[in-house]
PDB file of C-alpha atoms in Angstrom:
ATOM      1  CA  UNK S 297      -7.003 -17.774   0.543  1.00 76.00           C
ATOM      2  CA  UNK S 298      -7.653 -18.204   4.152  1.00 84.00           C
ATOM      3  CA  UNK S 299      -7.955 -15.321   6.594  1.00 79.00           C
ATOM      4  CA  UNK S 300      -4.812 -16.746   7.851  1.00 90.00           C
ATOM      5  CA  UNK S 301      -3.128 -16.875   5.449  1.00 94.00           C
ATOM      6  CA  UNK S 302      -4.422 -13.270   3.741  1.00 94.00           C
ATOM      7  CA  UNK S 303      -3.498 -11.385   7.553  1.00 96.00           C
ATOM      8  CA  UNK S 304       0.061 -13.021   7.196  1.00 96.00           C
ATOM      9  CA  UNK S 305       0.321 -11.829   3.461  1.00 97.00           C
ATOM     10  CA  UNK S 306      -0.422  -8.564   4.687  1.00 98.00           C
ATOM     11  CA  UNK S 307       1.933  -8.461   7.177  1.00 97.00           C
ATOM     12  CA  UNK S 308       4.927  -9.670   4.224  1.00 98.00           C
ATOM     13  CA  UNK S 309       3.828  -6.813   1.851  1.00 98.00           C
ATOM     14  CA  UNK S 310       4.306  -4.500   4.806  1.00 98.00           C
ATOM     15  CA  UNK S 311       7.877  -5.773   5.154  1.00 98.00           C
ATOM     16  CA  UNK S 312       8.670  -5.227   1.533  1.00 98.00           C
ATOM     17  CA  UNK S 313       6.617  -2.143   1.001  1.00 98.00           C
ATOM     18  CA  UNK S 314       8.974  -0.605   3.989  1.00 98.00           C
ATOM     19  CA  UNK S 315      12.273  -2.131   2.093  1.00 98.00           C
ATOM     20  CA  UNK S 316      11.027  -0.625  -1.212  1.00 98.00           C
ATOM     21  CA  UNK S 317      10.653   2.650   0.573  1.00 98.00           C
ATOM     22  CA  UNK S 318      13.651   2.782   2.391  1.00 98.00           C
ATOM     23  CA  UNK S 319      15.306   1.164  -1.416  1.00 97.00           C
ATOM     24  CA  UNK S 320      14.032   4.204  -3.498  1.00 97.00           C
ATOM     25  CA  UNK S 321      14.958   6.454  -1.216  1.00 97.00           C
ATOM     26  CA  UNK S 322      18.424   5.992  -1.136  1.00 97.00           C
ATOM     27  CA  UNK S 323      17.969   6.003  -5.425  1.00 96.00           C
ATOM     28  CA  UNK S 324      16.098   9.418  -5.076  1.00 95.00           C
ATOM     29  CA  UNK S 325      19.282   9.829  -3.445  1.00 95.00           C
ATOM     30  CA  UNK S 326      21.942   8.734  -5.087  1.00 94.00           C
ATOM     31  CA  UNK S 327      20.638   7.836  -8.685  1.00 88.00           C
ATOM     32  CA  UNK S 328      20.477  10.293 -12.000  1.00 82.00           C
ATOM     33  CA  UNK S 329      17.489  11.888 -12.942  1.00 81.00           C
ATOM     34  CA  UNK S 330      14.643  13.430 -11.319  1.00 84.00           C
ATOM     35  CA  UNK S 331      14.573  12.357  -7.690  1.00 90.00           C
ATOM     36  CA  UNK S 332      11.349  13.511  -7.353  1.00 94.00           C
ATOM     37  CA  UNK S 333       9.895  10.229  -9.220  1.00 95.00           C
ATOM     38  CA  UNK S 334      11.444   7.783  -6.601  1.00 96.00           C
ATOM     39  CA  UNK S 335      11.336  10.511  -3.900  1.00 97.00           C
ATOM     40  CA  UNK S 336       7.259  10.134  -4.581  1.00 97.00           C
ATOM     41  CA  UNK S 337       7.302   6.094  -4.658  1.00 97.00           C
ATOM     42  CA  UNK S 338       9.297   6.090  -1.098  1.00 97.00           C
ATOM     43  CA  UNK S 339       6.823   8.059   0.246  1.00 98.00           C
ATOM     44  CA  UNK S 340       4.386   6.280  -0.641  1.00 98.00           C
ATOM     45  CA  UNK S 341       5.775   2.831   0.145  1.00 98.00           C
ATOM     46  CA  UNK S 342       6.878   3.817   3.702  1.00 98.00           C
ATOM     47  CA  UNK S 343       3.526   5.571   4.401  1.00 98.00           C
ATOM     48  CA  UNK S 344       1.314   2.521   3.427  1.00 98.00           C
ATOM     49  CA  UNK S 345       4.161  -0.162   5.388  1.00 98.00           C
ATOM     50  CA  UNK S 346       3.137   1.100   8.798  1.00 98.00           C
ATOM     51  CA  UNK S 347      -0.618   1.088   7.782  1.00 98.00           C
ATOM     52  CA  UNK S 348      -0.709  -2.296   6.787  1.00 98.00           C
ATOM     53  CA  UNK S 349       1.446  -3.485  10.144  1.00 98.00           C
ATOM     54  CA  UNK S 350      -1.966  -1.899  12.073  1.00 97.00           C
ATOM     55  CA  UNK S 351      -4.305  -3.430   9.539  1.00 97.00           C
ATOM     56  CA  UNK S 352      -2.265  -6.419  10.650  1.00 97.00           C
ATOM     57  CA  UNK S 353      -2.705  -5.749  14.056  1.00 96.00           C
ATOM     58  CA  UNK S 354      -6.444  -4.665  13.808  1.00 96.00           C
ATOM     59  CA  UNK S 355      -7.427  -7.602  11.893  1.00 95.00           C
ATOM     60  CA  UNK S 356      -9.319  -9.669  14.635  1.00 94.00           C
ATOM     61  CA  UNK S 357     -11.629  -7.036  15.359  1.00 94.00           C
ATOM     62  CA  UNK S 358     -11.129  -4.815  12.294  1.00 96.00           C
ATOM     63  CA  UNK S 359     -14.006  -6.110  10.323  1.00 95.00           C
ATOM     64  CA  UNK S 360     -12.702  -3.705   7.155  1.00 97.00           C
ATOM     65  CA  UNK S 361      -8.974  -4.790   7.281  1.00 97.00           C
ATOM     66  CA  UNK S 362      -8.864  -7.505   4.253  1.00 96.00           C
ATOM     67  CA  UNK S 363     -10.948  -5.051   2.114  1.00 97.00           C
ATOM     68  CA  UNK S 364      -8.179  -1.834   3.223  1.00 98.00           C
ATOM     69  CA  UNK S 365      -5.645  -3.756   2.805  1.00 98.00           C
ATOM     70  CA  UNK S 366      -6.014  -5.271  -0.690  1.00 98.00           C
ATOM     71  CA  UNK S 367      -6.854  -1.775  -1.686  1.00 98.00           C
ATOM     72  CA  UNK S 368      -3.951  -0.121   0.323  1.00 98.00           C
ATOM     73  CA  UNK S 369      -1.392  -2.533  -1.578  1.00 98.00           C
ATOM     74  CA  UNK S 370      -3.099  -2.365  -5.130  1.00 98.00           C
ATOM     75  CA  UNK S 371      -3.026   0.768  -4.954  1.00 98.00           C
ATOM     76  CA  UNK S 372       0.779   1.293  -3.449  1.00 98.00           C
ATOM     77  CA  UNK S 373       1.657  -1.242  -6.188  1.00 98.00           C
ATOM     78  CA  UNK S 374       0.179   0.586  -8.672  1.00 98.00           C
ATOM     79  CA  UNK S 375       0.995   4.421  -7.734  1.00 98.00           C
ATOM     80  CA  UNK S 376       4.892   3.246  -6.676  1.00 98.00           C
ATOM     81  CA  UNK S 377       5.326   0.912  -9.555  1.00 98.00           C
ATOM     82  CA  UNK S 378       4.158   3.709 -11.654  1.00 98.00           C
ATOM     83  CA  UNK S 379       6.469   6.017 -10.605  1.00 97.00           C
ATOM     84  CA  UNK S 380       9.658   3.415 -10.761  1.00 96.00           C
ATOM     85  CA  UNK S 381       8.986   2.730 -14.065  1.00 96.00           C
ATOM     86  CA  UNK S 382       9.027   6.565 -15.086  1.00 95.00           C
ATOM     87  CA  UNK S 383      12.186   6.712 -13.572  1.00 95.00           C
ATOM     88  CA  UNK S 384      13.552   3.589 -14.991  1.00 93.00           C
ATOM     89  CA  UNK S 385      12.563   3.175 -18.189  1.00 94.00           C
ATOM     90  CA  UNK S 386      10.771   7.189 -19.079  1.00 93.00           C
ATOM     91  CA  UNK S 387       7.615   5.900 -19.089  1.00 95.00           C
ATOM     92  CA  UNK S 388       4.523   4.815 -16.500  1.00 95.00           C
ATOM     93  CA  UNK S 389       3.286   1.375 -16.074  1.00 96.00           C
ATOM     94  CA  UNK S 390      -0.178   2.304 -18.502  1.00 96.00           C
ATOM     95  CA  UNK S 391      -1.989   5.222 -18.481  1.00 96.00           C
ATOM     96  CA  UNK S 392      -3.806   6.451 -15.593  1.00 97.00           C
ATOM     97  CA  UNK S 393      -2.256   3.954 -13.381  1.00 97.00           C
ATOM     98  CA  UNK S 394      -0.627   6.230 -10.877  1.00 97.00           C
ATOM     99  CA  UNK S 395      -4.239   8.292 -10.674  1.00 97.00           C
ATOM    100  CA  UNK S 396      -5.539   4.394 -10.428  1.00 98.00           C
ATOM    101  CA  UNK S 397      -3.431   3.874  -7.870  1.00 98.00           C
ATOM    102  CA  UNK S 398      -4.133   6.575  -5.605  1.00 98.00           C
ATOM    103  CA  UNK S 399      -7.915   6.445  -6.147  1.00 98.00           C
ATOM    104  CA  UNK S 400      -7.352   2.577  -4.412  1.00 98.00           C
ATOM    105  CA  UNK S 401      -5.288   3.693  -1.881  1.00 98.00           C
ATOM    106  CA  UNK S 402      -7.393   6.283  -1.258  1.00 98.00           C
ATOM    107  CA  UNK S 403     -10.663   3.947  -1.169  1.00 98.00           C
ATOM    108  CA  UNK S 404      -8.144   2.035   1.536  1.00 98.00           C
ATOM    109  CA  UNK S 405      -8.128   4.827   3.723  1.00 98.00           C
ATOM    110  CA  UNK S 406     -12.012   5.276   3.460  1.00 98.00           C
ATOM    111  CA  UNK S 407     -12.513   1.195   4.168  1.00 98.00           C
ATOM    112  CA  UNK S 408     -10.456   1.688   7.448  1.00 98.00           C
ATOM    113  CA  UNK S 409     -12.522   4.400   8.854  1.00 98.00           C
ATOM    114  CA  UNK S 410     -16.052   2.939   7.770  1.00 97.00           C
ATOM    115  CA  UNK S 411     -14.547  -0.005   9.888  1.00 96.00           C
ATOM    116  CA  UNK S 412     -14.542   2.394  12.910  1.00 94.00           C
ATOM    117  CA  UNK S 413     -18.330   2.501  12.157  1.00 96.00           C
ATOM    118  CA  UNK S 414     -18.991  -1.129  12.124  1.00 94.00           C
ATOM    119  CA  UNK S 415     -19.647  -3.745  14.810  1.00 92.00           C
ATOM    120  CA  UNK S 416     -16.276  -4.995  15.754  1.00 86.00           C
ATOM    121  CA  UNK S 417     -15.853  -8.788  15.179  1.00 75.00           C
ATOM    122  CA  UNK S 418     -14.911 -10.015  18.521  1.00 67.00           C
ATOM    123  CA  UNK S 419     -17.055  -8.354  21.153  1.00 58.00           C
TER     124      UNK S 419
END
């Protein structure tokens, strides 16, 4: 994958992470059973959506953005999808994938702000 190509596939998942978000909230919403579940996985979808749009943005100069960003949306994907499934079908994705999941996105967070330590790319 080019870095082209992996920026603009950054800036899709942001798109959908923000429709998921804005999607399970409205089931937290409206849906039977616990709302907290989907409640959790909107969260985190719309927290990680506007992260990735500046990961997006930072990119050029960012010289941690691919690295946060594959673990920001592994780590949404896993957490979120964890949580949807629970409330779907009563039972996670495997086990320890929503601790999985968080430990990425957490690792995401931690990429970004070593990449306030590093060189920038375009000086």
């Amino acid at each position: 994958m080019t870095v082209s190509t992996a920026r603009r596939a950054t800036l899709l998942v942001a798109g959908l992470f923000g429709f998921a978000g804005v999607v399970s909230a409205a089931i937290a919403s409206h849906a039977s059973g616990d709302p907290r579940l989907m409640g959790g996985a909107s969260a985190m979808c719309l927290a990680h959506a506007p992260a990735l749009l500046a990961l997006y943005a930072a990119w050029p100069n960012l010289r941690t953005a691919p690295l946060a960003a594959v673990l920001l949306i592994a780590g949404t994907l896993l957490f979120a999808g964890d949580l949807t499934m629970r409330h779907a079908l009563g039972h996670g994705l495997f086990p320890m994938s929503a601790p999985t999941g968080g430990t990425l996105m957490m690792a995401g967070w931690l990429a970004i702000a070593l990449g306030s330590l590093l060189q920038p790319r375009n000086i």
